[in-house]
CSV table of C-alpha atoms in Angstrom, one decimal:
chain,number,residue,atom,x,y,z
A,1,UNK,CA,-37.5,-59.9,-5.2
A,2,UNK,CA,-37.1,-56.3,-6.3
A,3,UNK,CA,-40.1,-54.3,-6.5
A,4,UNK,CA,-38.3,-51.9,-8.5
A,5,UNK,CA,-35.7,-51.5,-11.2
A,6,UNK,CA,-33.1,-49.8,-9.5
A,7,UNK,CA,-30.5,-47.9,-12.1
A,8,UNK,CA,-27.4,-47.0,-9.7
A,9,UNK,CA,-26.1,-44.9,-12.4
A,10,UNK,CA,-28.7,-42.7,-12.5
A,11,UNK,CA,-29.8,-40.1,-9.5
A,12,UNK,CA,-33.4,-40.5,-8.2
A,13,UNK,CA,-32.6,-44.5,-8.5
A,14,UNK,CA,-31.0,-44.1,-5.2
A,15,UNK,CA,-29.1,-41.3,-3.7
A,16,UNK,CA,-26.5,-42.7,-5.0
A,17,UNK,CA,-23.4,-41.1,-7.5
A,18,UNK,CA,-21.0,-42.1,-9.3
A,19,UNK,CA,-17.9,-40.1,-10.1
A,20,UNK,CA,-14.2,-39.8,-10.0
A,21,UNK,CA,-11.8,-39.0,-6.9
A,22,UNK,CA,-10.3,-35.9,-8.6
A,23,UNK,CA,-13.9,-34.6,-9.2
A,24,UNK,CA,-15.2,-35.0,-5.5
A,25,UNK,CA,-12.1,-33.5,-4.4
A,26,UNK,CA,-12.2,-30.8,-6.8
A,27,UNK,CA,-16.2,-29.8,-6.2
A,28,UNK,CA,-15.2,-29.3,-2.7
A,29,UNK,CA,-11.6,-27.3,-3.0
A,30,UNK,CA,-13.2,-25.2,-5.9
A,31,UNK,CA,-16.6,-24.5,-3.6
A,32,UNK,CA,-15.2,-23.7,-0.3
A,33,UNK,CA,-12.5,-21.5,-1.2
A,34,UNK,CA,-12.2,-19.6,2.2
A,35,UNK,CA,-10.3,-16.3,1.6
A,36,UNK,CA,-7.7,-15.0,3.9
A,37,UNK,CA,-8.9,-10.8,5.0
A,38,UNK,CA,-6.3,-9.1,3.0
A,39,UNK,CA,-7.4,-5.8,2.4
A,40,UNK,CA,-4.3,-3.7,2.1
A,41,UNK,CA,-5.7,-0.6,0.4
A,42,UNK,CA,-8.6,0.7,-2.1
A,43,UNK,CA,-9.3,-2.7,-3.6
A,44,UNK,CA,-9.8,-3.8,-0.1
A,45,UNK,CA,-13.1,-1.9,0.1
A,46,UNK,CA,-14.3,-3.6,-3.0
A,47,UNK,CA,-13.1,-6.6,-2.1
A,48,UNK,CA,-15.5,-5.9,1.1
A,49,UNK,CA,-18.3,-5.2,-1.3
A,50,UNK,CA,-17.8,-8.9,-3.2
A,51,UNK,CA,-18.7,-10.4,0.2
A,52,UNK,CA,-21.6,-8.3,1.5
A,53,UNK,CA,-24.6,-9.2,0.9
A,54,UNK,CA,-24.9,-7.3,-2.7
A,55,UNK,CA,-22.8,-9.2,-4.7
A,56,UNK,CA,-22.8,-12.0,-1.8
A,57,UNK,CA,-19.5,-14.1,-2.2
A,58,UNK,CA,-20.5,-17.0,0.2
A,59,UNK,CA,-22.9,-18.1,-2.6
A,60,UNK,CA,-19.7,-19.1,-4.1
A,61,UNK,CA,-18.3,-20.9,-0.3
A,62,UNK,CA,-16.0,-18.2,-0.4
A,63,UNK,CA,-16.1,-17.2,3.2
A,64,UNK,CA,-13.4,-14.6,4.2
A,65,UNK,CA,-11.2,-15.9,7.8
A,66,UNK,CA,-9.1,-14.0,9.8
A,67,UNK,CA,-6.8,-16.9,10.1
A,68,UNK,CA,-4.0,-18.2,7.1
A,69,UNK,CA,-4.6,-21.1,8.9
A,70,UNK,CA,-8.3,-21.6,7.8
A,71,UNK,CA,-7.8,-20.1,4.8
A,72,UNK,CA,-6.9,-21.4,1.1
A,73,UNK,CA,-7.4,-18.3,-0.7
A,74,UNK,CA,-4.9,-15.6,-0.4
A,75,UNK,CA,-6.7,-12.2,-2.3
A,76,UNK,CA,-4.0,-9.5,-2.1
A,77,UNK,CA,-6.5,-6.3,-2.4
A,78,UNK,CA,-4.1,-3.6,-2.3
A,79,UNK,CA,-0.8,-1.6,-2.3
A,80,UNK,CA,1.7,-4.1,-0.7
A,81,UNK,CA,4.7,-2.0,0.9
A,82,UNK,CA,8.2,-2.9,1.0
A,83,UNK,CA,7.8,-2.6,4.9
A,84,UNK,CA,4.8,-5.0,4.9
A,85,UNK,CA,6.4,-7.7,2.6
A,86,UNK,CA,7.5,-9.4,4.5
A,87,UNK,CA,4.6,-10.7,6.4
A,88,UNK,CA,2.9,-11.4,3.0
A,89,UNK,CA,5.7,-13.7,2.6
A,90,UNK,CA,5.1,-15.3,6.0
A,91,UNK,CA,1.4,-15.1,6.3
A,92,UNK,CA,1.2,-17.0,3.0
A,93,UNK,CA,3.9,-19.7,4.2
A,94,UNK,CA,1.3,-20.3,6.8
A,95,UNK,CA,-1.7,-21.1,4.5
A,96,UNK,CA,-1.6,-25.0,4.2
A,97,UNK,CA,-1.6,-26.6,0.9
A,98,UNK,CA,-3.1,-26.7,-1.7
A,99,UNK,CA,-3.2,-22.7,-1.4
A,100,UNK,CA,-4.0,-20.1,-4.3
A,101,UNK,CA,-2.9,-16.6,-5.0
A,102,UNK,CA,-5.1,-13.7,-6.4
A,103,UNK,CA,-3.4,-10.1,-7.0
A,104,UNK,CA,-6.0,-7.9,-7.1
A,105,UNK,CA,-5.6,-4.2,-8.9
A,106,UNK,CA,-2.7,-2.5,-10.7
A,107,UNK,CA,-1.2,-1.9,-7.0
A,108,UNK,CA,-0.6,-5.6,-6.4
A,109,UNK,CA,-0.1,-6.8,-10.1
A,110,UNK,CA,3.0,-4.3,-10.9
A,111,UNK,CA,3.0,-1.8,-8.1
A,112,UNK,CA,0.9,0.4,-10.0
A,113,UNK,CA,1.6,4.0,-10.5
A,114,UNK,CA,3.4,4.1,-6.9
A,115,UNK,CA,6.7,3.7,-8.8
A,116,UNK,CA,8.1,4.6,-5.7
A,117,UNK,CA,10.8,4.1,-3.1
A,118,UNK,CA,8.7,1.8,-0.8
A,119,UNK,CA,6.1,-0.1,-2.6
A,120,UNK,CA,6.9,-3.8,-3.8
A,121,UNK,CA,6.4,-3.6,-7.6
A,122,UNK,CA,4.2,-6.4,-7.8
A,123,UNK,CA,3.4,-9.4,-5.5
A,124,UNK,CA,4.6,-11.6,-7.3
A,125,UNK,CA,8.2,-10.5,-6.6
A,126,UNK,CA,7.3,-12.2,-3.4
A,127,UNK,CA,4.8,-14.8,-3.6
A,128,UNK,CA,3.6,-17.0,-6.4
A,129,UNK,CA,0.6,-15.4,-7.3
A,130,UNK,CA,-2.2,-17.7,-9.8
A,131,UNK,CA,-4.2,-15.1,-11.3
A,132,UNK,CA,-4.1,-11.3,-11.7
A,133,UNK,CA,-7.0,-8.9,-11.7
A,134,UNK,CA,-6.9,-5.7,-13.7
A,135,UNK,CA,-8.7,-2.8,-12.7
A,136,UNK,CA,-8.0,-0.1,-10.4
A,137,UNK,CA,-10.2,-0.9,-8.3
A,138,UNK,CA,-11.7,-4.0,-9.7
A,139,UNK,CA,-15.5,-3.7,-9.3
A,140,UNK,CA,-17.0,-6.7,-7.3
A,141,UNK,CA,-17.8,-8.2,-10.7
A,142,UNK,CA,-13.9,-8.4,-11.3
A,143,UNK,CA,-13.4,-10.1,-8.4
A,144,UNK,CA,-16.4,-12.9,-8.7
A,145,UNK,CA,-15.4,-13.6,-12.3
A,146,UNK,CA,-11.7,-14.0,-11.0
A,147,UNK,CA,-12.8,-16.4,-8.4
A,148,UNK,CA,-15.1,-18.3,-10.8
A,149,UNK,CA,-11.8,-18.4,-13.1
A,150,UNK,CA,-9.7,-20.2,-10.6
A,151,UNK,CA,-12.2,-22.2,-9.4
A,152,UNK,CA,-12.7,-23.3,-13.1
A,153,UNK,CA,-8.9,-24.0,-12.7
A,154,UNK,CA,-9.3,-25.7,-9.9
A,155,UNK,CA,-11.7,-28.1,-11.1
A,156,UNK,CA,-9.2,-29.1,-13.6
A,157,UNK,CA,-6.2,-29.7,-11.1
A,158,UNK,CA,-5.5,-33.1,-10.0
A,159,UNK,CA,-6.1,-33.5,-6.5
A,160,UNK,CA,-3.4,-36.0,-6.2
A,161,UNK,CA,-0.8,-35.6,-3.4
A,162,UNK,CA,2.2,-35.6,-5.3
A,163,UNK,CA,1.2,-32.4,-7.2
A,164,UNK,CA,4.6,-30.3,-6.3
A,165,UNK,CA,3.5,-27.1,-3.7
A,166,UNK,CA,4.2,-23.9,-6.0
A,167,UNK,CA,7.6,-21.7,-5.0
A,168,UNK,CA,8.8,-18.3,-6.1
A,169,UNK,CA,12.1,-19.8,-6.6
B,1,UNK,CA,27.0,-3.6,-2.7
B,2,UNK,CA,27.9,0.2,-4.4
B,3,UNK,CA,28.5,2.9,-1.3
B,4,UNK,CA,25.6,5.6,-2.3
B,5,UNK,CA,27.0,8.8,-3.1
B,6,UNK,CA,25.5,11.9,-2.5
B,7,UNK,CA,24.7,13.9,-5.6
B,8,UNK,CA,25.5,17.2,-3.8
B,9,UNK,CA,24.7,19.5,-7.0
B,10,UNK,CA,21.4,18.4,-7.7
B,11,UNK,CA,19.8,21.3,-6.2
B,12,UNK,CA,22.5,23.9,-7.6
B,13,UNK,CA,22.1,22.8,-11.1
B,14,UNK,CA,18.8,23.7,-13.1
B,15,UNK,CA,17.5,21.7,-15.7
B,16,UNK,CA,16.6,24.8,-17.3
B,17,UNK,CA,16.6,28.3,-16.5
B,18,UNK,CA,14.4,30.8,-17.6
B,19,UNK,CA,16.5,34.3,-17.5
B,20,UNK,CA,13.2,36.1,-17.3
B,21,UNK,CA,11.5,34.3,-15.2
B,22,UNK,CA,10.9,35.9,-11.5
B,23,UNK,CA,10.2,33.6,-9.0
B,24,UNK,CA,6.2,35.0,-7.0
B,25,UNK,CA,6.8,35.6,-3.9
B,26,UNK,CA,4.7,35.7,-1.2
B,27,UNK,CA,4.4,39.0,0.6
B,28,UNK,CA,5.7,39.7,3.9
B,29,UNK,CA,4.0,42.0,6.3
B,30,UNK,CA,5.7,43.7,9.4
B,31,UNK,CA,5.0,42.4,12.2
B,32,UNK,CA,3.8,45.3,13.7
B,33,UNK,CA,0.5,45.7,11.6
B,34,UNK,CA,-0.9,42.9,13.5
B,35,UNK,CA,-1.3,44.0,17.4
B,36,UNK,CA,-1.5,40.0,18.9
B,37,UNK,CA,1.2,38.7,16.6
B,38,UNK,CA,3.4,42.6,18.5
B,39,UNK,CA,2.5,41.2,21.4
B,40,UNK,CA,3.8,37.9,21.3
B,41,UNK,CA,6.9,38.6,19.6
B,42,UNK,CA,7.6,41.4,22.3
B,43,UNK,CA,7.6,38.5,25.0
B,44,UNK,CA,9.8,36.1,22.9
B,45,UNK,CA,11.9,39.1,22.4
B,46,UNK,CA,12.2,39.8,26.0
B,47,UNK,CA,13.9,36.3,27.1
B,48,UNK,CA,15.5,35.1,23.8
B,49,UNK,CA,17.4,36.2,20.5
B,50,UNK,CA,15.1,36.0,17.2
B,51,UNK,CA,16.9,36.7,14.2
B,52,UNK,CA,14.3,37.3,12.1
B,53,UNK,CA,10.3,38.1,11.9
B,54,UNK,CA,7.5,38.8,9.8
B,55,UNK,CA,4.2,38.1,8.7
B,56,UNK,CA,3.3,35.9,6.0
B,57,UNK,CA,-0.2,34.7,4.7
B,58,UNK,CA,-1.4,35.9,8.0
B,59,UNK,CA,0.9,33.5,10.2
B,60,UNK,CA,3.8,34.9,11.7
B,61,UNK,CA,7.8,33.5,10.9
B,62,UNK,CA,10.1,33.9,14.3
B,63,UNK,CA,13.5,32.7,13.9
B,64,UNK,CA,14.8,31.7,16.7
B,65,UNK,CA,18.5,30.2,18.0
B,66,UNK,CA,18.0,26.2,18.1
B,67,UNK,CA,19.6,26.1,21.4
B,68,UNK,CA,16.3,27.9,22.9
B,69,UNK,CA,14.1,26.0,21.4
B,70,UNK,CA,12.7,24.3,24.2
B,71,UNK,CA,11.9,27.0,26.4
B,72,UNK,CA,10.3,28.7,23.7
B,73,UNK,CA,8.0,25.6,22.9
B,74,UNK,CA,7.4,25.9,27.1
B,75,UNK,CA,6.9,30.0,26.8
B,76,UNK,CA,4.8,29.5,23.6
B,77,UNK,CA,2.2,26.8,25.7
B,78,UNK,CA,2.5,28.5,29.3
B,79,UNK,CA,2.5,32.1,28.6
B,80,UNK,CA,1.4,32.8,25.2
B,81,UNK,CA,-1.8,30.8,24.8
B,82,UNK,CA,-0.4,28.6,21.4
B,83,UNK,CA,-2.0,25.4,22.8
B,84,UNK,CA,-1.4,23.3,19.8
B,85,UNK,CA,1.4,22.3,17.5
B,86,UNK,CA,-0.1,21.2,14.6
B,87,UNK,CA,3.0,20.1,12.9
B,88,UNK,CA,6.8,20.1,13.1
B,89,UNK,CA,9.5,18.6,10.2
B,90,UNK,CA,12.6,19.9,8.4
B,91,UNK,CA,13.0,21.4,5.0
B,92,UNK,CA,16.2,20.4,3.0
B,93,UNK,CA,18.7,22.8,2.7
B,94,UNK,CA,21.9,20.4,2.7
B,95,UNK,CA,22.8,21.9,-1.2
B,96,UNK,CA,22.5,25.4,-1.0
B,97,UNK,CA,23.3,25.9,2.7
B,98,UNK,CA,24.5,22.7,4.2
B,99,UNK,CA,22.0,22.0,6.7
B,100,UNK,CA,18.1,21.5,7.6
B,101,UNK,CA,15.4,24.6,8.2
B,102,UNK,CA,13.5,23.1,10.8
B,103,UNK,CA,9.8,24.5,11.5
B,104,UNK,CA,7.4,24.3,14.6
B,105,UNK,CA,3.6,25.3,13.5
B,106,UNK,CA,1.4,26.4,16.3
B,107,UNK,CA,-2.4,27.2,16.6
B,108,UNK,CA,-3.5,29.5,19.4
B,109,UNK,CA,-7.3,28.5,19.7
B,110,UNK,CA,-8.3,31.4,22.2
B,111,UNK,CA,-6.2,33.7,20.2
B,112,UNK,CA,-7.6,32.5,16.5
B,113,UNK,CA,-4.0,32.9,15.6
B,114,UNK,CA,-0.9,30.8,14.1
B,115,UNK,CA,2.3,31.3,14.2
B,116,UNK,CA,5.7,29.4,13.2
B,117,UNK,CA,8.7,28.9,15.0
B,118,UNK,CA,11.8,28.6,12.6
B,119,UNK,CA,15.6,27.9,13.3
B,120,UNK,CA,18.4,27.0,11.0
B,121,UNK,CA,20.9,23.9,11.9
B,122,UNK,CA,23.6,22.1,10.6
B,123,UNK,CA,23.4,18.8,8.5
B,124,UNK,CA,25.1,16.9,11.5
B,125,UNK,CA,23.4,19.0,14.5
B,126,UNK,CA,21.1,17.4,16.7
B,127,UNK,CA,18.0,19.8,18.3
B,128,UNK,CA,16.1,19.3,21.6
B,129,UNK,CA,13.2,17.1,21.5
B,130,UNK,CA,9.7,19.2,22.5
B,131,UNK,CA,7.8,15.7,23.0
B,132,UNK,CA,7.4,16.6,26.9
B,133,UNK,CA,5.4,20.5,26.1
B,134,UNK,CA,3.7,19.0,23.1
B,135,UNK,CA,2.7,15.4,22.9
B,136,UNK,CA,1.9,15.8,19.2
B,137,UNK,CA,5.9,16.4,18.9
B,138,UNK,CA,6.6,13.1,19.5
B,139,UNK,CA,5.1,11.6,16.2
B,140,UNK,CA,6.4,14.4,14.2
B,141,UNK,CA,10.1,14.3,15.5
B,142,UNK,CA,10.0,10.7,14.5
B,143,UNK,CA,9.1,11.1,11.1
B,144,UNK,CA,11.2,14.3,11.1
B,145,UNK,CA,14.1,11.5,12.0
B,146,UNK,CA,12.5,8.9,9.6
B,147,UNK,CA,12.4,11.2,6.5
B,148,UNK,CA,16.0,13.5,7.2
B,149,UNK,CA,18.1,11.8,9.4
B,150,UNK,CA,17.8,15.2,11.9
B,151,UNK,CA,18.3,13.8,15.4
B,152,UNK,CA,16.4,14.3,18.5
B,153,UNK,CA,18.0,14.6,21.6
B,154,UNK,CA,15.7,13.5,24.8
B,155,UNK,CA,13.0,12.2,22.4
B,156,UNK,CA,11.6,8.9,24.9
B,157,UNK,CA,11.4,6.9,21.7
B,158,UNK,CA,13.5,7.9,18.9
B,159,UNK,CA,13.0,4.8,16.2
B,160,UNK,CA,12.0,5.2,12.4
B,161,UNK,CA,7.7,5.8,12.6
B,162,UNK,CA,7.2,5.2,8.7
B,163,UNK,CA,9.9,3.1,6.9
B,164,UNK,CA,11.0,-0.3,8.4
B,165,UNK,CA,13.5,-0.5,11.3
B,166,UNK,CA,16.6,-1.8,9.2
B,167,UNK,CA,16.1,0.7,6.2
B,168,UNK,CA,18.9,2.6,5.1
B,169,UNK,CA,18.8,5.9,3.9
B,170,UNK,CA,16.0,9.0,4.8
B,171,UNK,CA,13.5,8.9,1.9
B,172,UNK,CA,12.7,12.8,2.1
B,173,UNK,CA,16.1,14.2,1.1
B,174,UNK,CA,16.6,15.9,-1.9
B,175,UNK,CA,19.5,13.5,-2.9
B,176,UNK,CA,17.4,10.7,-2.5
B,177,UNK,CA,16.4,9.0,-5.8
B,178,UNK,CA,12.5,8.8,-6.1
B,179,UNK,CA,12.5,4.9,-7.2
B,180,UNK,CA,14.9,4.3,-3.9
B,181,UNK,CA,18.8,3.5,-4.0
B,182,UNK,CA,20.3,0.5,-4.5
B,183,UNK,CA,19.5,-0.8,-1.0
B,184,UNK,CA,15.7,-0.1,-1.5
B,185,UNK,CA,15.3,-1.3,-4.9
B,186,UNK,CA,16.4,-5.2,-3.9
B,187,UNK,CA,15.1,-4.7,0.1
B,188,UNK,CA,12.0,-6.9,-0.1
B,189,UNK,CA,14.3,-9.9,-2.2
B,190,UNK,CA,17.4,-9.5,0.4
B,191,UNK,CA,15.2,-9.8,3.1
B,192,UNK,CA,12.9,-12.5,2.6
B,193,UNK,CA,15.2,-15.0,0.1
B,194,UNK,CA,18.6,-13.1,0.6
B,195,UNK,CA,21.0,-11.5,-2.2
B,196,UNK,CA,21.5,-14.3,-3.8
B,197,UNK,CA,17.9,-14.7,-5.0
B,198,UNK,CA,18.4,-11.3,-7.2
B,199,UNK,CA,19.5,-13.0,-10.3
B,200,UNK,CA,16.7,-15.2,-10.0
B,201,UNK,CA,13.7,-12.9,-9.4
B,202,UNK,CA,15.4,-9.8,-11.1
B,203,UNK,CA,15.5,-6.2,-11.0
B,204,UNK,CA,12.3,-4.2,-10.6
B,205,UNK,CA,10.7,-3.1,-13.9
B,206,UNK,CA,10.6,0.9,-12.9
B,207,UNK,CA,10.1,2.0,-16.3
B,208,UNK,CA,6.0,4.0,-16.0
B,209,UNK,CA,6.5,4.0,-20.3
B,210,UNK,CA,6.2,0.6,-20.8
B,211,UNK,CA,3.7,-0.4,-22.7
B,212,UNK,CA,3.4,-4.4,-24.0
B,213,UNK,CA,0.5,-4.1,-26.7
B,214,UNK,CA,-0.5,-7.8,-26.0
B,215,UNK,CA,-1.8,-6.8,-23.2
B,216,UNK,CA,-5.4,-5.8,-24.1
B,217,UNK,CA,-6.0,-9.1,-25.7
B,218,UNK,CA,-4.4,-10.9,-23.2
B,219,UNK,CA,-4.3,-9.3,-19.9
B,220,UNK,CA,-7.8,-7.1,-20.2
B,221,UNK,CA,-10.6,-9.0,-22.0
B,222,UNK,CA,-12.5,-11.1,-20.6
B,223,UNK,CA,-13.0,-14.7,-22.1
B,224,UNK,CA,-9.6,-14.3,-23.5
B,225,UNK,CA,-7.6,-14.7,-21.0
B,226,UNK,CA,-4.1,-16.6,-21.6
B,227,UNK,CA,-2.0,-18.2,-18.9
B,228,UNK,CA,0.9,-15.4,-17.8
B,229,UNK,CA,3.8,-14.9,-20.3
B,230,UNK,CA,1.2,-17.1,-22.7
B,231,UNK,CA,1.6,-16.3,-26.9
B,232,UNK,CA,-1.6,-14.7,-28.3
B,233,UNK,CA,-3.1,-15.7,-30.7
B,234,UNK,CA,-5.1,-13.7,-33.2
B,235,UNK,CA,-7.9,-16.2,-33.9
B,236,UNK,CA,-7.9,-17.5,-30.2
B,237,UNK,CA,-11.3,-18.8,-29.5
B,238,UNK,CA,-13.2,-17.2,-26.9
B,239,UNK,CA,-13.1,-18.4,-23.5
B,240,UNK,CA,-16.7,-18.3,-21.9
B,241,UNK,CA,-17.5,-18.8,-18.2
B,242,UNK,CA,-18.5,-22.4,-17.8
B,243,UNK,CA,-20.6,-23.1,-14.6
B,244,UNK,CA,-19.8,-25.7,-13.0
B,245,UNK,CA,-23.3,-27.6,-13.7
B,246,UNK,CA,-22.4,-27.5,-17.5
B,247,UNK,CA,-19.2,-29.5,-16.8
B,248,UNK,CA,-21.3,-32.6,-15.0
B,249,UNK,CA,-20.4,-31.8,-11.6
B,250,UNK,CA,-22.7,-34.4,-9.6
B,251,UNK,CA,-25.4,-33.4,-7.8
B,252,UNK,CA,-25.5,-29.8,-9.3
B,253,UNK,CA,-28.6,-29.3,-11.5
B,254,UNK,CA,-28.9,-26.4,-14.0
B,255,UNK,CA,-31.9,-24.3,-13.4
B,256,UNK,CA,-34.6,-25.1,-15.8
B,257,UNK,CA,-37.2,-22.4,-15.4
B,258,UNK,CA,-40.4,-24.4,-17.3
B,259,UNK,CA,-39.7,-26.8,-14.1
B,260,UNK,CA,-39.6,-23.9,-11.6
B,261,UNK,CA,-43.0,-23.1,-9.9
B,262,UNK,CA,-44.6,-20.1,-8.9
B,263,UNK,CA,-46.2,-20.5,-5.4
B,264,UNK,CA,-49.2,-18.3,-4.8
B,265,UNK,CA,-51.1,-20.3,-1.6
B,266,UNK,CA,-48.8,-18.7,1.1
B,267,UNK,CA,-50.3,-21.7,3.6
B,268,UNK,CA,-49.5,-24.6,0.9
């Protein structure tokens, strides 16, 4: 006989939840977004400054790798070259799915004002790119908000398999 | 792809002349009011042909023959005491006299003096690499190659420093168009998904006056922000942040601070 009345459905019953596939999946993707250590220019410093211990980005599980292979967050802080885009191109074919894209500062959004010869005028010439920061540099700020956006879309995503991997083209 | 043609009378042709306008000059010294810079000179003089010399913002010019430039470089380091070149590159000339000025800057620490070694050469002519006298040549005859096309002969590495290996074109010239030719424009796209992935990603918006005045409301406010290429809509509703304990997420718990508690025992 049960000494208690036990309400599954409610936490403190039993450590117990209840919830949807999509939302487990979702709570962990969106909180563990490990970020790829992209600094390519200015906005790298600031992007340095989000994840020291001021404005503290692992609060968020956003832990910065030196790996694409560890990585599902790809924050493009910086001028990208025409020289160097092609290892953009690579280093984000070798993030495994599902991977996200943030272009950080004017540089990466449109090239900026380097309307030049060798800079790519805007990442996402190269790489599908999810959400664009303005700001030259963005402060820290910026960049949390931005991550708090995507993980916001993130949370909305279906974490279903059959979800087609994004392309360029 | 269109053959790039050299727009030859860029530099000849003024966009607009002012007939009283006289260019400031700098002023040139002789070289004699300076003893060290009299002394020097006298021993380039002695072994080579300089076809001109002066003094200019307290540095002195020596044109020299390119042909001697090497043992000059050698006669500058072992003799004269000018243990440093602090920089070497070309100037374009190719317009107005059909070739590159190309210029060797030098510091003589013991002497507190610099000086700069000038010669005059062809568009197609190669000069002799200085690498072996001064290691800091090697760089800047690389980027002198990079940026003009100006070959060095018995450089131990001659390969673009700055742009990538399979660029076309050298960047610095005066016929070279600031936002890059044709091949520079579509470089990234050719390389990575090949020509015929132009049409599809398109040409590079180059134009620094274009303004799309959806932008503020769209692009740069926050809690307005509209997926990309997204209409605007004048009475869109704000967007707040929503944490992710508003939206039910289980086992996240919004802070409520009548619950929190203040602990003032330290040994509790």
């Amino acid at each position: 006989m049960a000494q208690h009345k036990i309400d599954f459905t409610k936490d403190g019953g039993l450590p117990v939840a209840l919830t949807t596939i999509d939302n487990v999946v979702n709570w962990g993707r969106s909180n563990s977004l490990w970020a790829l250590t992209y600094g390519l220019a200015c906005c790298g410093i600031e992007m340095m400054a989000s994840g020291a211990s001021r404005y503290d980005f692992d609060r968020f599980g956003t832990i910065f790798r030196a790996s694409p292979r560890q990585s599902e967050l790809m924050i493009v802080a910086g001028t990208l070259t025409k020289k160097h885009a092609e290892f953009i191109k690579r280093l984000y074919d070798q993030m495994a799915e599902p991977r996200w894209v943030i272009s950080m500062g004017s540089c990466a959004n449109t090239g900026g004002m380097f309307n030049t010869y060798a800079t790519v005028q805007g990442v996402d010439r190269v790489i599908p790119v999810d959400l664009y920061l303005p700001g030259c540099a963005p402060r820290p700020e910026t960049l949390q908000y931005g991550v708090m956006m995507l993980q916001q879309r993130i949370r909305k995503e279906k974490a279903n398999r059959s979800l087609k991997p994004k392309r360029l083209m | 792809m269109r053959a790039y043609t050299p727009k030859d009378d860029v530099q000849k042709k003024s966009y607009y002349t002012d007939r009283y306008y006289v260019a400031p000059q700098v002023p040139k010294f002789d070289v004699e009011t300076d003893d060290v810079f009299a002394a020097d000179l006298k021993a380039i003089k002695a072994k080579f042909k300089v076809s001109e010399a002066y003094i200019q913002v307290e540095q002195m010019v020596v044109y020299i023959n390119p042909k001697n430039i090497h043992a000059v470089m050698t006669l500058l380091k072992d003799e004269l005491e000018y243990n440093q070149l602090s920089e070497c590159s070309a100037i374009d000339f190719i317009a107005a006299r059909g070739g590159f000025e190309v210029f060797y800057q030098m510091l003589s620490m013991n002497k507190r003096k610099r000086l700069r070694i000038k010669f005059f050469i062809k568009q197609d002519e190669a000069i002799q690499s200085v690498s072996d006298v001064y290691r800091s040549a090697d760089w800047a005859e690389r980027e002198m190659y990079d940026m003009y096309g100006v070959i060095v002969k018995g450089h131990p590495f001659m390969k673009r420093i700055l742009m990538p290996d399979d660029w076309e074109g050298h960047p610095l010239l005066k016929t070279y168009p600031l936002h890059g030719d044709e091949f520079a424009q579509w470089y990234e796209v050719d390389k990575i998904y090949g020509k015929e992935a132009r049409s599809v990603i398109g040409p590079e918006i180059r134009d620094a006056a274009r303004v799309d005045r959806y932008d503020t409301e769209r692009f740069a406010r926050l809690g307005h922000e509209v997926d990309f290429g997204a209409k605007f809509d004048e009475n869109q509703a704000e967007t707040p942040i929503k944490y992710q304990e508003d939206e039910g997420v289980f086992m996240i718990k919004k802070l409520d601070s009548s619950e929190s508690v203040t602990i003032t025992d330290r040994d509790r």
